[in-house]
Structure formats: C-alpha cells, structure tokens
C-alpha cells in the first residue's frame, strides 16, 4: 500500500500534468486529428464525412461487430455479464485518429468532440447511471487523465458516488487475443459505493474491441445489483479474425 505522502505526491503530479495539458489545449489552435488542417474543432467537415457508422447491414445488432447472421455472433456470444455494446463509428480512418489523439497524444479536449455521438447512443438505451471504464492509477498518472472519464464529463448522466476501480495493474490489451485479454483483466476491477439494485448502467469508453474489459466490469457491477449493463463507446474496433462488410455504410 502506498503511504499518505506518496498518494499526495502522486495527486500533485497528476494535477500539474492535467493543468499543463489544459493550457496546451488553449494556447495551441486545434487541428483536425485526421488530416492536420487547422480547424475550429478537432475534426474537419471533409473528414467527418469519412466516418463510417458501426451499426448497419452485415453487423451484429447486439455488439456492432461484423456478422453474417448465421448462428450466434462470435464476437459477443462469450459475454456472460455484459448485455450489449453500442458504438457510433468503426474504429478506422478519422475515428481511429480521434481516439489516438485523445489517448496517446493526450489531447483531452477531444473528449468533448466524441461526447455528442456517444450521447446519441445513450438516448436510445434508457440507461439510468454511468461509469467510465477505470484505468489503474499509474496509467492515469502517466497519461494525465482517464479518457473514458473525460468523455463522461461531457455527458448528462447520473454518476453514483464511489465507482468502479481497477484494483490491480494489467498489461495493455493491444495485440492480445481474446483468451489473453480475458485472462489479463480477470479479477482486475472492484466497486466501491452504494448498491446499484435494479440500475441500468452505461459503461463509457472510447473504443471497444473484444469486450473482455467491459464484460469484466459488468460482472462486478451486477455483483452489486445492476440489472443491465451496456458498453457505450465512440468506436468499435474490428475483433480478431473478423472483416467489416464492404459497400454502403454497413
């Protein structure tokens, strides 16, 4: 367990980093995250037109992954706690560029650009409370913020006191197959707060790939009484060994 002095030092360091990132966002005019043009926001009209909706023909109605409609969707059939997932766009092209700039270039202001599309998905789901997918405190300290929490800051949803916690540090999920992803996050989350009896929960994040992390979060939330948990993300990444349908918006 870290000492009180270490916790306070980490909080000061994280606070200074957040302040520095906020100053940078104000002093430097935004560029389109996809093409680099100077813009009023972080996505120009031309690149916005290149965004491809995640849902549509050739995709699963429950998780927006590519699916031919035969038998069960292989992308979400393994979820035993998560009830579904909704995403605004495919994680490619401009959508990928926005997520990358938010997450790895640490442009926190992009969260406000992503939030309206996520808000549109929330309106159709009748979800009553929301939690961001948590990062480990070391990852938050390194990045300066949790991108999921930054998005949720711009959404009008109830956030119960306390919340989901990442109780142990995990490897990055990037590059791991489904089995490795599930093992990586097993038992990695905890919940502290009032019970969620009957709550319909939105689990907010920037991008969903296999859903292993969201499913593990949903398991914890249901242990504390949640009745329904849906992952709501800006982008849906193509799960391993799946191909997006071609043609149209699908």
PDB file of C-alpha atoms in Angstrom:
ATOM      1  CA  UNK A   1       0.000   0.000   0.000  1.00  0.00           C
ATOM      2  CA  UNK A   2       1.373   3.473  -0.855  1.00  0.00           C
ATOM      3  CA  UNK A   3       1.940   5.845   2.042  1.00  0.00           C
ATOM      4  CA  UNK A   4      -0.129   9.004   2.524  1.00  0.00           C
ATOM      5  CA  UNK A   5       2.887  11.031   1.389  1.00  0.00           C
ATOM      6  CA  UNK A   6       3.159   9.017  -1.834  1.00  0.00           C
ATOM      7  CA  UNK A   7      -0.553   9.403  -2.527  1.00  0.00           C
ATOM      8  CA  UNK A   8      -0.376  13.184  -2.023  1.00  0.00           C
ATOM      9  CA  UNK A   9       2.716  13.459  -4.226  1.00  0.00           C
ATOM     10  CA  UNK A  10       1.019  11.453  -6.965  1.00  0.00           C
ATOM     11  CA  UNK A  11      -2.085  13.635  -6.739  1.00  0.00           C
ATOM     12  CA  UNK A  12       0.004  16.796  -7.073  1.00  0.00           C
ATOM     13  CA  UNK A  13       1.910  15.347 -10.026  1.00  0.00           C
ATOM     14  CA  UNK A  14      -1.290  14.261 -11.762  1.00  0.00           C
ATOM     15  CA  UNK A  15      -2.901  17.638 -11.073  1.00  0.00           C
ATOM     16  CA  UNK A  16       0.041  19.538 -12.559  1.00  0.00           C
ATOM     17  CA  UNK A  17       0.001  17.304 -15.623  1.00  0.00           C
ATOM     18  CA  UNK A  18      -3.726  17.887 -16.142  1.00  0.00           C
ATOM     19  CA  UNK A  19      -3.184  21.644 -15.790  1.00  0.00           C
ATOM     20  CA  UNK A  20      -0.359  21.587 -18.343  1.00  0.00           C
ATOM     21  CA  UNK A  21      -2.490  19.633 -20.809  1.00  0.00           C
ATOM     22  CA  UNK A  22      -5.357  22.097 -20.348  1.00  0.00           C
ATOM     23  CA  UNK A  23      -3.048  25.076 -21.012  1.00  0.00           C
ATOM     24  CA  UNK A  24      -1.718  23.396 -24.151  1.00  0.00           C
ATOM     25  CA  UNK A  25      -5.253  22.836 -25.442  1.00  0.00           C
ATOM     26  CA  UNK A  26      -5.992  26.561 -25.031  1.00  0.00           C
ATOM     27  CA  UNK A  27      -2.725  28.033 -26.356  1.00  0.00           C
ATOM     28  CA  UNK A  28      -2.385  25.899 -29.471  1.00  0.00           C
ATOM     29  CA  UNK A  29      -5.178  26.127 -32.050  1.00  0.00           C
ATOM     30  CA  UNK A  30      -6.819  22.776 -32.790  1.00  0.00           C
ATOM     31  CA  UNK A  31      -6.024  20.812 -35.910  1.00  0.00           C
ATOM     32  CA  UNK A  32      -8.172  18.135 -37.466  1.00  0.00           C
ATOM     33  CA  UNK A  33      -6.965  14.934 -35.804  1.00  0.00           C
ATOM     34  CA  UNK A  34      -7.295  13.039 -39.081  1.00  0.00           C
ATOM     35  CA  UNK A  35      -5.776  15.334 -41.729  1.00  0.00           C
ATOM     36  CA  UNK A  36      -3.967  18.021 -39.720  1.00  0.00           C
ATOM     37  CA  UNK A  37      -5.779  21.070 -41.093  1.00  0.00           C
ATOM     38  CA  UNK A  38      -6.305  23.970 -38.682  1.00  0.00           C
ATOM     39  CA  UNK A  39      -9.969  23.903 -37.700  1.00  0.00           C
ATOM     40  CA  UNK A  40     -12.410  25.278 -35.159  1.00  0.00           C
ATOM     41  CA  UNK A  41     -12.623  21.762 -33.752  1.00  0.00           C
ATOM     42  CA  UNK A  42     -10.712  18.507 -33.929  1.00  0.00           C
ATOM     43  CA  UNK A  43     -12.457  17.030 -36.974  1.00  0.00           C
ATOM     44  CA  UNK A  44     -12.943  18.904 -40.247  1.00  0.00           C
ATOM     45  CA  UNK A  45     -16.116  18.539 -42.321  1.00  0.00           C
ATOM     46  CA  UNK A  46     -14.313  16.571 -45.013  1.00  0.00           C
ATOM     47  CA  UNK A  47     -13.012  14.003 -42.535  1.00  0.00           C
ATOM     48  CA  UNK A  48     -16.323  13.897 -40.684  1.00  0.00           C
ATOM     49  CA  UNK A  49     -17.944  12.674 -43.897  1.00  0.00           C
ATOM     50  CA  UNK A  50     -15.497   9.749 -43.901  1.00  0.00           C
ATOM     51  CA  UNK A  51     -16.714   8.398 -40.550  1.00  0.00           C
ATOM     52  CA  UNK A  52     -18.446   5.032 -41.036  1.00  0.00           C
ATOM     53  CA  UNK A  53     -21.297   4.100 -38.655  1.00  0.00           C
ATOM     54  CA  UNK A  54     -20.561   0.967 -36.659  1.00  0.00           C
ATOM     55  CA  UNK A  55     -24.055  -0.474 -36.973  1.00  0.00           C
ATOM     56  CA  UNK A  56     -25.917  -1.464 -40.115  1.00  0.00           C
ATOM     57  CA  UNK A  57     -26.260  -4.354 -42.572  1.00  0.00           C
ATOM     58  CA  UNK A  58     -23.696  -7.074 -42.033  1.00  0.00           C
ATOM     59  CA  UNK A  59     -23.154  -6.267 -38.354  1.00  0.00           C
ATOM     60  CA  UNK A  60     -24.478  -7.733 -35.102  1.00  0.00           C
ATOM     61  CA  UNK A  61     -27.411  -5.851 -33.626  1.00  0.00           C
ATOM     62  CA  UNK A  62     -26.150  -6.556 -30.113  1.00  0.00           C
ATOM     63  CA  UNK A  63     -22.494  -5.534 -30.421  1.00  0.00           C
ATOM     64  CA  UNK A  64     -21.985  -3.935 -33.898  1.00  0.00           C
ATOM     65  CA  UNK A  65     -19.250  -6.424 -34.837  1.00  0.00           C
ATOM     66  CA  UNK A  66     -19.139  -7.835 -38.388  1.00  0.00           C
ATOM     67  CA  UNK A  67     -21.570 -10.775 -38.569  1.00  0.00           C
ATOM     68  CA  UNK A  68     -23.183 -12.748 -41.381  1.00  0.00           C
ATOM     69  CA  UNK A  69     -26.299 -13.548 -39.346  1.00  0.00           C
ATOM     70  CA  UNK A  70     -25.614 -17.267 -39.033  1.00  0.00           C
ATOM     71  CA  UNK A  71     -25.942 -18.972 -35.625  1.00  0.00           C
ATOM     72  CA  UNK A  72     -24.608 -16.803 -32.781  1.00  0.00           C
ATOM     73  CA  UNK A  73     -22.400 -13.754 -33.192  1.00  0.00           C
ATOM     74  CA  UNK A  74     -18.878 -14.991 -32.330  1.00  0.00           C
ATOM     75  CA  UNK A  75     -17.855 -11.531 -31.116  1.00  0.00           C
ATOM     76  CA  UNK A  76     -20.341 -11.288 -28.231  1.00  0.00           C
ATOM     77  CA  UNK A  77     -21.511 -14.854 -27.584  1.00  0.00           C
ATOM     78  CA  UNK A  78     -18.814 -15.218 -24.888  1.00  0.00           C
ATOM     79  CA  UNK A  79     -20.093 -12.253 -22.855  1.00  0.00           C
ATOM     80  CA  UNK A  80     -21.622 -13.658 -19.681  1.00  0.00           C
ATOM     81  CA  UNK A  81     -22.234 -10.345 -17.876  1.00  0.00           C
ATOM     82  CA  UNK A  82     -22.269  -7.563 -20.466  1.00  0.00           C
ATOM     83  CA  UNK A  83     -25.736  -7.234 -22.029  1.00  0.00           C
ATOM     84  CA  UNK A  84     -24.681  -5.418 -25.175  1.00  0.00           C
ATOM     85  CA  UNK A  85     -22.476  -2.782 -26.741  1.00  0.00           C
ATOM     86  CA  UNK A  86     -23.240   0.260 -28.850  1.00  0.00           C
ATOM     87  CA  UNK A  87     -20.696   2.273 -30.807  1.00  0.00           C
ATOM     88  CA  UNK A  88     -21.038   5.312 -33.013  1.00  0.00           C
ATOM     89  CA  UNK A  89     -18.399   4.524 -35.645  1.00  0.00           C
ATOM     90  CA  UNK A  90     -15.985   1.902 -36.880  1.00  0.00           C
ATOM     91  CA  UNK A  91     -12.523   2.301 -35.402  1.00  0.00           C
ATOM     92  CA  UNK A  92     -10.827   3.211 -38.666  1.00  0.00           C
ATOM     93  CA  UNK A  93      -9.856   6.339 -40.576  1.00  0.00           C
ATOM     94  CA  UNK A  94     -10.878   9.574 -38.823  1.00  0.00           C
ATOM     95  CA  UNK A  95     -12.460   7.745 -35.877  1.00  0.00           C
ATOM     96  CA  UNK A  96      -9.193   5.941 -35.163  1.00  0.00           C
ATOM     97  CA  UNK A  97      -7.283   9.234 -35.486  1.00  0.00           C
ATOM     98  CA  UNK A  98      -9.545  10.946 -32.936  1.00  0.00           C
ATOM     99  CA  UNK A  99      -9.200   8.120 -30.426  1.00  0.00           C
ATOM    100  CA  UNK A 100      -5.427   8.011 -30.913  1.00  0.00           C
ATOM    101  CA  UNK A 101      -5.071  11.774 -30.393  1.00  0.00           C
ATOM    102  CA  UNK A 102      -7.176  11.660 -27.220  1.00  0.00           C
ATOM    103  CA  UNK A 103      -5.433   8.636 -25.790  1.00  0.00           C
ATOM    104  CA  UNK A 104      -1.818   8.828 -26.879  1.00  0.00           C
ATOM    105  CA  UNK A 105      -1.249  12.467 -27.830  1.00  0.00           C
ATOM    106  CA  UNK A 106      -3.175  13.342 -24.662  1.00  0.00           C
ATOM    107  CA  UNK A 107      -5.410  15.970 -26.247  1.00  0.00           C
ATOM    108  CA  UNK A 108      -8.077  15.845 -23.555  1.00  0.00           C
ATOM    109  CA  UNK A 109     -10.255  18.445 -25.299  1.00  0.00           C
ATOM    110  CA  UNK A 110     -11.083  15.845 -27.973  1.00  0.00           C
ATOM    111  CA  UNK A 111     -13.323  14.142 -25.408  1.00  0.00           C
ATOM    112  CA  UNK A 112     -15.839  16.932 -25.978  1.00  0.00           C
ATOM    113  CA  UNK A 113     -15.815  16.138 -29.715  1.00  0.00           C
ATOM    114  CA  UNK A 114     -16.557  12.467 -29.068  1.00  0.00           C
ATOM    115  CA  UNK A 115     -19.257  13.001 -26.437  1.00  0.00           C
ATOM    116  CA  UNK A 116     -22.226  14.075 -28.641  1.00  0.00           C
ATOM    117  CA  UNK A 117     -22.140  10.880 -30.711  1.00  0.00           C
ATOM    118  CA  UNK A 118     -21.990   8.804 -27.540  1.00  0.00           C
ATOM    119  CA  UNK A 119     -24.851  10.856 -26.118  1.00  0.00           C
ATOM    120  CA  UNK A 120     -26.950   9.983 -29.146  1.00  0.00           C
ATOM    121  CA  UNK A 121     -26.479   6.279 -28.435  1.00  0.00           C
ATOM    122  CA  UNK A 122     -27.388   6.741 -24.775  1.00  0.00           C
ATOM    123  CA  UNK A 123     -30.718   8.350 -25.626  1.00  0.00           C
ATOM    124  CA  UNK A 124     -31.983   5.136 -27.217  1.00  0.00           C
ATOM    125  CA  UNK A 125     -30.920   2.799 -24.405  1.00  0.00           C
ATOM    126  CA  UNK A 126     -32.833   4.154 -21.362  1.00  0.00           C
ATOM    127  CA  UNK A 127     -29.800   3.808 -19.117  1.00  0.00           C
ATOM    128  CA  UNK A 128     -30.032   5.493 -15.725  1.00  0.00           C
ATOM    129  CA  UNK A 129     -26.460   5.708 -14.407  1.00  0.00           C
ATOM    130  CA  UNK A 130     -22.989   5.699 -15.940  1.00  0.00           C
ATOM    131  CA  UNK A 131     -19.456   4.700 -15.045  1.00  0.00           C
ATOM    132  CA  UNK A 132     -16.245   5.189 -17.017  1.00  0.00           C
ATOM    133  CA  UNK A 133     -14.107   2.122 -17.602  1.00  0.00           C
ATOM    134  CA  UNK A 134     -11.372   2.715 -14.995  1.00  0.00           C
ATOM    135  CA  UNK A 135      -7.636   2.895 -15.571  1.00  0.00           C
ATOM    136  CA  UNK A 136      -5.073   1.889 -12.987  1.00  0.00           C
ATOM    137  CA  UNK A 137      -3.844   4.884 -11.011  1.00  0.00           C
ATOM    138  CA  UNK A 138      -0.353   4.528 -12.537  1.00  0.00           C
ATOM    139  CA  UNK A 139      -1.801   4.742 -16.051  1.00  0.00           C
ATOM    140  CA  UNK A 140      -3.821   7.823 -15.077  1.00  0.00           C
ATOM    141  CA  UNK A 141      -0.712   9.407 -13.607  1.00  0.00           C
ATOM    142  CA  UNK A 142       1.268   8.679 -16.778  1.00  0.00           C
ATOM    143  CA  UNK A 143      -1.414   9.865 -19.217  1.00  0.00           C
ATOM    144  CA  UNK A 144      -2.716  12.715 -17.097  1.00  0.00           C
ATOM    145  CA  UNK A 145      -6.362  11.626 -17.295  1.00  0.00           C
ATOM    146  CA  UNK A 146      -8.679   8.699 -17.945  1.00  0.00           C
ATOM    147  CA  UNK A 147     -10.062   9.167 -21.464  1.00  0.00           C
ATOM    148  CA  UNK A 148     -13.343   7.425 -20.571  1.00  0.00           C
ATOM    149  CA  UNK A 149     -13.876   9.744 -17.611  1.00  0.00           C
ATOM    150  CA  UNK A 150     -13.025  12.759 -19.790  1.00  0.00           C
ATOM    151  CA  UNK A 151     -15.798  11.735 -22.204  1.00  0.00           C
ATOM    152  CA  UNK A 152     -18.280  11.141 -19.388  1.00  0.00           C
ATOM    153  CA  UNK A 153     -17.603  14.648 -18.064  1.00  0.00           C
ATOM    154  CA  UNK A 154     -19.452  15.937 -21.154  1.00  0.00           C
ATOM    155  CA  UNK A 155     -22.483  13.636 -20.824  1.00  0.00           C
ATOM    156  CA  UNK A 156     -25.618  14.351 -18.812  1.00  0.00           C
ATOM    157  CA  UNK A 157     -25.830  11.112 -16.851  1.00  0.00           C
ATOM    158  CA  UNK A 158     -26.011  10.369 -13.142  1.00  0.00           C
ATOM    159  CA  UNK A 159     -22.700   9.238 -11.675  1.00  0.00           C
ATOM    160  CA  UNK A 160     -23.113   7.499  -8.307  1.00  0.00           C
ATOM    161  CA  UNK A 161     -20.664   8.300  -5.524  1.00  0.00           C
ATOM    162  CA  UNK A 162     -17.695   5.975  -5.485  1.00  0.00           C
ATOM    163  CA  UNK A 163     -17.488   3.850  -8.583  1.00  0.00           C
ATOM    164  CA  UNK A 164     -15.546   1.230 -10.466  1.00  0.00           C
ATOM    165  CA  UNK A 165     -11.876   0.837  -9.609  1.00  0.00           C
ATOM    166  CA  UNK A 166      -9.068  -1.020 -11.327  1.00  0.00           C
ATOM    167  CA  UNK A 167      -7.721  -2.866  -8.317  1.00  0.00           C
ATOM    168  CA  UNK A 168      -4.609  -4.252  -9.974  1.00  0.00           C
ATOM    169  CA  UNK A 169      -2.383  -3.202 -12.816  1.00  0.00           C
ATOM    170  CA  UNK A 170      -2.817  -5.096 -16.100  1.00  0.00           C
ATOM    171  CA  UNK A 171      -0.901  -5.308 -19.345  1.00  0.00           C
ATOM    172  CA  UNK A 172      -2.124  -3.319 -22.317  1.00  0.00           C
ATOM    173  CA  UNK A 173      -4.793  -5.279 -24.208  1.00  0.00           C
ATOM    174  CA  UNK A 174      -3.357  -4.178 -27.567  1.00  0.00           C
ATOM    175  CA  UNK A 175      -2.135  -7.184 -29.541  1.00  0.00           C
ATOM    176  CA  UNK A 176      -3.655  -9.813 -27.218  1.00  0.00           C
ATOM    177  CA  UNK A 177      -6.092 -12.442 -28.482  1.00  0.00           C
ATOM    178  CA  UNK A 178      -9.470 -12.987 -26.817  1.00  0.00           C
ATOM    179  CA  UNK A 179      -8.303 -15.616 -24.331  1.00  0.00           C
ATOM    180  CA  UNK A 180      -5.320 -13.498 -23.291  1.00  0.00           C
ATOM    181  CA  UNK A 181      -7.499 -10.398 -22.959  1.00  0.00           C
ATOM    182  CA  UNK A 182      -9.981 -12.197 -20.723  1.00  0.00           C
ATOM    183  CA  UNK A 183      -7.217 -13.595 -18.535  1.00  0.00           C
ATOM    184  CA  UNK A 184      -5.475 -10.234 -18.373  1.00  0.00           C
ATOM    185  CA  UNK A 185      -8.473  -8.430 -16.844  1.00  0.00           C
ATOM    186  CA  UNK A 186      -9.958 -11.262 -14.762  1.00  0.00           C
ATOM    187  CA  UNK A 187     -10.417 -10.018 -11.200  1.00  0.00           C
ATOM    188  CA  UNK A 188      -8.876  -6.643 -12.055  1.00  0.00           C
ATOM    189  CA  UNK A 189     -11.867  -4.499 -11.040  1.00  0.00           C
ATOM    190  CA  UNK A 190     -13.704  -3.621  -7.861  1.00  0.00           C
ATOM    191  CA  UNK A 191     -16.644  -1.408  -6.921  1.00  0.00           C
ATOM    192  CA  UNK A 192     -16.930   0.986  -4.007  1.00  0.00           C
ATOM    193  CA  UNK A 193     -20.179   2.776  -3.396  1.00  0.00           C
ATOM    194  CA  UNK A 194     -23.862   2.263  -2.732  1.00  0.00           C
ATOM    195  CA  UNK A 195     -25.606  -0.775  -4.153  1.00  0.00           C
ATOM    196  CA  UNK A 196     -26.961  -0.482  -7.680  1.00  0.00           C
ATOM    197  CA  UNK A 197     -30.122  -2.540  -7.218  1.00  0.00           C
ATOM    198  CA  UNK A 198     -32.085  -2.537 -10.470  1.00  0.00           C
ATOM    199  CA  UNK A 199     -29.883   0.082 -12.145  1.00  0.00           C
ATOM    200  CA  UNK A 200     -29.471   0.128 -15.909  1.00  0.00           C
ATOM    201  CA  UNK A 201     -25.827   1.072 -16.349  1.00  0.00           C
ATOM    202  CA  UNK A 202     -23.923   2.698 -19.195  1.00  0.00           C
ATOM    203  CA  UNK A 203     -20.263   1.704 -19.252  1.00  0.00           C
ATOM    204  CA  UNK A 204     -18.436   4.511 -21.074  1.00  0.00           C
ATOM    205  CA  UNK A 205     -15.182   4.121 -23.006  1.00  0.00           C
ATOM    206  CA  UNK A 206     -13.501   5.389 -26.161  1.00  0.00           C
ATOM    207  CA  UNK A 207     -13.279   2.125 -28.105  1.00  0.00           C
ATOM    208  CA  UNK A 208     -14.380  -1.498 -27.764  1.00  0.00           C
ATOM    209  CA  UNK A 209     -12.567  -4.448 -29.375  1.00  0.00           C
ATOM    210  CA  UNK A 210     -13.413  -7.860 -27.898  1.00  0.00           C
ATOM    211  CA  UNK A 211     -15.427  -6.550 -24.946  1.00  0.00           C
ATOM    212  CA  UNK A 212     -13.325  -8.528 -22.442  1.00  0.00           C
ATOM    213  CA  UNK A 213     -12.688  -5.477 -20.245  1.00  0.00           C
ATOM    214  CA  UNK A 214     -16.298  -4.281 -20.423  1.00  0.00           C
ATOM    215  CA  UNK A 215     -17.586  -7.766 -19.621  1.00  0.00           C
ATOM    216  CA  UNK A 216     -15.389  -7.966 -16.525  1.00  0.00           C
ATOM    217  CA  UNK A 217     -16.604  -4.521 -15.405  1.00  0.00           C
ATOM    218  CA  UNK A 218     -20.213  -5.613 -15.968  1.00  0.00           C
ATOM    219  CA  UNK A 219     -19.642  -8.695 -13.811  1.00  0.00           C
ATOM    220  CA  UNK A 220     -18.571  -6.510 -10.887  1.00  0.00           C
ATOM    221  CA  UNK A 221     -21.467  -4.075 -11.368  1.00  0.00           C
ATOM    222  CA  UNK A 222     -24.004  -6.922 -11.414  1.00  0.00           C
ATOM    223  CA  UNK A 223     -22.498  -8.353  -8.236  1.00  0.00           C
ATOM    224  CA  UNK A 224     -23.551  -5.034  -6.667  1.00  0.00           C
ATOM    225  CA  UNK A 225     -27.095  -5.159  -8.010  1.00  0.00           C
ATOM    226  CA  UNK A 226     -27.062  -3.677 -11.523  1.00  0.00           C
ATOM    227  CA  UNK A 227     -29.738  -5.312 -13.673  1.00  0.00           C
ATOM    228  CA  UNK A 228     -28.478  -4.331 -17.129  1.00  0.00           C
ATOM    229  CA  UNK A 229     -25.067  -3.143 -18.356  1.00  0.00           C
ATOM    230  CA  UNK A 230     -24.330  -1.849 -21.848  1.00  0.00           C
ATOM    231  CA  UNK A 231     -20.956  -0.633 -23.114  1.00  0.00           C
ATOM    232  CA  UNK A 232     -21.261   2.695 -24.936  1.00  0.00           C
ATOM    233  CA  UNK A 233     -18.230   3.744 -26.971  1.00  0.00           C
ATOM    234  CA  UNK A 234     -17.282   6.184 -29.683  1.00  0.00           C
ATOM    235  CA  UNK A 235     -15.682   3.489 -31.834  1.00  0.00           C
ATOM    236  CA  UNK A 236     -15.973  -0.247 -32.453  1.00  0.00           C
ATOM    237  CA  UNK A 237     -12.712  -1.937 -33.373  1.00  0.00           C
ATOM    238  CA  UNK A 238     -12.787  -4.956 -35.633  1.00  0.00           C
ATOM    239  CA  UNK A 239     -12.489  -8.065 -33.424  1.00  0.00           C
ATOM    240  CA  UNK A 240      -9.720 -10.530 -34.352  1.00  0.00           C
ATOM    241  CA  UNK A 241     -10.415 -12.611 -37.469  1.00  0.00           C
ATOM    242  CA  UNK A 242     -13.489 -10.597 -38.434  1.00  0.00           C
ATOM    243  CA  UNK A 243     -13.888  -8.408 -41.529  1.00  0.00           C
ATOM    244  CA  UNK A 244     -16.125  -5.383 -41.893  1.00  0.00           C
ATOM    245  CA  UNK A 245     -18.800  -5.723 -44.587  1.00  0.00           C
ATOM    246  CA  UNK A 246     -17.977  -3.818 -47.755  1.00  0.00           C
ATOM    247  CA  UNK A 247     -20.159  -1.351 -49.597  1.00  0.00           C
ATOM    248  CA  UNK A 248     -22.503   1.355 -48.303  1.00  0.00           C
ATOM    249  CA  UNK A 249     -22.371   2.415 -44.670  1.00  0.00           C
ATOM    250  CA  UNK A 250     -22.654  -1.120 -43.317  1.00  0.00           C
TER     251      UNK A 250
END
